[in-house]
PDB file of C-alpha atoms in Angstrom:
ATOM      1  CA  MET A   1       0.059  -0.066  -0.104  1.00  0.00           C
ATOM      2  CA  GLU A   2       1.344   3.347  -0.896  1.00  0.00           C
ATOM      3  CA  ILE A   3       1.414   6.449   1.253  1.00  0.00           C
ATOM      4  CA  SER A   4      -1.219   8.057  -0.753  1.00  0.00           C
ATOM      5  CA  GLY A   5      -3.566   4.974  -0.076  1.00  0.00           C
ATOM      6  CA  ILE A   6      -3.023   5.111   3.483  1.00  0.00           C
ATOM      7  CA  PHE A   7      -3.844   8.829   3.653  1.00  0.00           C
ATOM      8  CA  THR A   8      -6.826   8.037   1.723  1.00  0.00           C
ATOM      9  CA  ALA A   9      -8.008   5.261   3.899  1.00  0.00           C
ATOM     10  CA  VAL A  10      -7.582   7.806   6.772  1.00  0.00           C
ATOM     11  CA  VAL A  11      -9.534  10.659   5.347  1.00  0.00           C
ATOM     12  CA  ILE A  12     -12.455   8.209   4.434  1.00  0.00           C
ATOM     13  CA  GLY A  13     -12.217   6.777   7.629  1.00  0.00           C
ATOM     14  CA  ILE A  14     -12.695   9.909   9.560  1.00  0.00           C
ATOM     15  CA  VAL A  15     -15.556  10.998   7.268  1.00  0.00           C
ATOM     16  CA  ILE A  16     -17.291   7.790   7.724  1.00  0.00           C
ATOM     17  CA  GLY A  17     -16.666   7.640  11.310  1.00  0.00           C
ATOM     18  CA  VAL A  18     -17.973  11.134  11.863  1.00  0.00           C
ATOM     19  CA  LEU A  19     -20.944  10.275   9.768  1.00  0.00           C
ATOM     20  CA  GLY A  20     -21.592   7.252  11.793  1.00  0.00           C
ATOM     21  CA  ARG A  21     -21.513   9.379  15.020  1.00  0.00           C
ATOM     22  CA  LEU A  22     -23.906  12.015  13.466  1.00  0.00           C
ATOM     23  CA  VAL A  23     -26.576   9.279  12.688  1.00  0.00           C
ATOM     24  CA  ILE A  24     -26.413   8.110  16.651  1.00  0.00           C
ATOM     25  CA  PRO A  25     -28.513  10.273  18.931  1.00  0.00           C
ATOM     26  CA  GLY A  26     -26.759  11.812  21.908  1.00  0.00           C
ATOM     27  CA  ARG A  27     -23.336  12.059  22.976  1.00  0.00           C
ATOM     28  CA  GLN A  28     -20.972   9.245  22.278  1.00  0.00           C
ATOM     29  CA  ARG A  29     -18.012   9.066  24.694  1.00  0.00           C
ATOM     30  CA  ILE A  30     -15.373   7.816  22.454  1.00  0.00           C
ATOM     31  CA  GLY A  31     -12.301   9.506  21.316  1.00  0.00           C
ATOM     32  CA  ILE A  32     -11.164  10.537  17.951  1.00  0.00           C
ATOM     33  CA  TRP A  33      -8.897   7.590  17.283  1.00  0.00           C
ATOM     34  CA  TRP A  34     -11.760   5.220  18.112  1.00  0.00           C
ATOM     35  CA  THR A  35     -14.000   6.996  15.612  1.00  0.00           C
ATOM     36  CA  ILE A  36     -11.255   6.917  12.656  1.00  0.00           C
ATOM     37  CA  LEU A  37     -10.597   3.267  13.305  1.00  0.00           C
ATOM     38  CA  VAL A  38     -14.413   2.534  13.338  1.00  0.00           C
ATOM     39  CA  GLY A  39     -14.575   4.423  10.130  1.00  0.00           C
ATOM     40  CA  ILE A  40     -11.912   2.670   8.463  1.00  0.00           C
ATOM     41  CA  ALA A  41     -13.370  -0.681   9.572  1.00  0.00           C
ATOM     42  CA  ALA A  42     -17.012   0.447   8.508  1.00  0.00           C
ATOM     43  CA  ALA A  43     -15.702   1.671   5.023  1.00  0.00           C
ATOM     44  CA  LEU A  44     -13.750  -1.566   4.308  1.00  0.00           C
ATOM     45  CA  ILE A  45     -16.582  -3.869   5.378  1.00  0.00           C
ATOM     46  CA  GLY A  46     -19.201  -1.707   3.772  1.00  0.00           C
ATOM     47  CA  THR A  47     -17.391  -2.000   0.541  1.00  0.00           C
ATOM     48  CA  GLY A  48     -17.210  -5.627   0.646  1.00  0.00           C
ATOM     49  CA  ILE A  49     -20.905  -6.000   1.525  1.00  0.00           C
ATOM     50  CA  ALA A  50     -21.614  -3.561  -1.331  1.00  0.00           C
ATOM     51  CA  GLY A  51     -19.541  -5.710  -3.720  1.00  0.00           C
ATOM     52  CA  ALA A  52     -21.368  -8.853  -2.416  1.00  0.00           C
ATOM     53  CA  LEU A  53     -24.627  -7.311  -3.222  1.00  0.00           C
ATOM     54  CA  ASP A  54     -23.334  -5.979  -6.619  1.00  0.00           C
ATOM     55  CA  VAL A  55     -24.135  -2.205  -5.727  1.00  0.00           C
ATOM     56  CA  ALA A  56     -20.587  -1.119  -5.403  1.00  0.00           C
ATOM     57  CA  ASP A  57     -19.852   0.153  -8.857  1.00  0.00           C
ATOM     58  CA  THR A  58     -22.688   2.405 -10.239  1.00  0.00           C
ATOM     59  CA  LYS A  59     -22.762   5.535 -12.392  1.00  0.00           C
ATOM     60  CA  GLY A  60     -22.427   8.520 -10.205  1.00  0.00           C
ATOM     61  CA  ILE A  61     -22.484   8.731  -6.313  1.00  0.00           C
ATOM     62  CA  ASP A  62     -22.522   4.975  -4.790  1.00  0.00           C
ATOM     63  CA  TRP A  63     -25.155   5.953  -2.307  1.00  0.00           C
ATOM     64  CA  ILE A  64     -26.233   2.305  -1.162  1.00  0.00           C
ATOM     65  CA  GLU A  65     -22.616   1.559  -0.700  1.00  0.00           C
ATOM     66  CA  LEU A  66     -22.277   4.932   1.405  1.00  0.00           C
ATOM     67  CA  ALA A  67     -25.599   4.329   3.325  1.00  0.00           C
ATOM     68  CA  ILE A  68     -24.131   0.737   4.097  1.00  0.00           C
ATOM     69  CA  GLN A  69     -20.741   1.985   5.460  1.00  0.00           C
ATOM     70  CA  ILE A  70     -22.501   4.837   7.518  1.00  0.00           C
ATOM     71  CA  GLY A  71     -24.803   2.250   8.917  1.00  0.00           C
ATOM     72  CA  LEU A  72     -21.831   0.006  10.035  1.00  0.00           C
ATOM     73  CA  ALA A  73     -20.055   3.012  11.323  1.00  0.00           C
ATOM     74  CA  GLY A  74     -23.020   3.796  13.485  1.00  0.00           C
ATOM     75  CA  LEU A  75     -23.045   0.534  14.887  1.00  0.00           C
ATOM     76  CA  GLY A  76     -19.330   0.298  15.433  1.00  0.00           C
ATOM     77  CA  VAL A  77     -19.735   3.496  17.416  1.00  0.00           C
ATOM     78  CA  VAL A  78     -22.455   2.241  19.562  1.00  0.00           C
ATOM     79  CA  GLY A  79     -20.593  -1.183  20.179  1.00  0.00           C
ATOM     80  CA  VAL A  80     -17.146   0.716  20.983  1.00  0.00           C
ATOM     81  CA  GLU A  81     -19.161   3.044  23.376  1.00  0.00           C
ATOM     82  CA  ARG A  82     -20.584   0.104  25.125  1.00  0.00           C
ATOM     83  CA  LEU A  83     -17.573  -1.750  25.472  1.00  0.00           C
ATOM     84  CA  LYS A  84     -15.708   1.075  26.925  1.00  0.00           C
ATOM     85  CA  GLY A  85     -18.537   1.902  29.178  1.00  0.00           C
ATOM     86  CA  ARG A  86     -18.186  -1.428  30.774  1.00  0.00           C
ATOM     87  CA  ARG A  87     -14.775  -0.686  32.235  1.00  0.00           C
TER      88      ARG A  87
END
């Protein structure tokens, strides 16, 4: 993986993670690093799911893939928050 690929993954992770936090009501008590990690994981897993459903490559913006990624990021944020809350 090239430096530009790593940078792109981090930027996309930030965006997806922040959007995932926005769809969850209330305050989430996780840090920015957890948000980025959840966003990167959600982006990668969401891309895989969209590919399996054959909706990953469409003309224009891939809205379905983006919705899957944001949904997964929201679930990830809730999961991390609950795991951290148990400690």
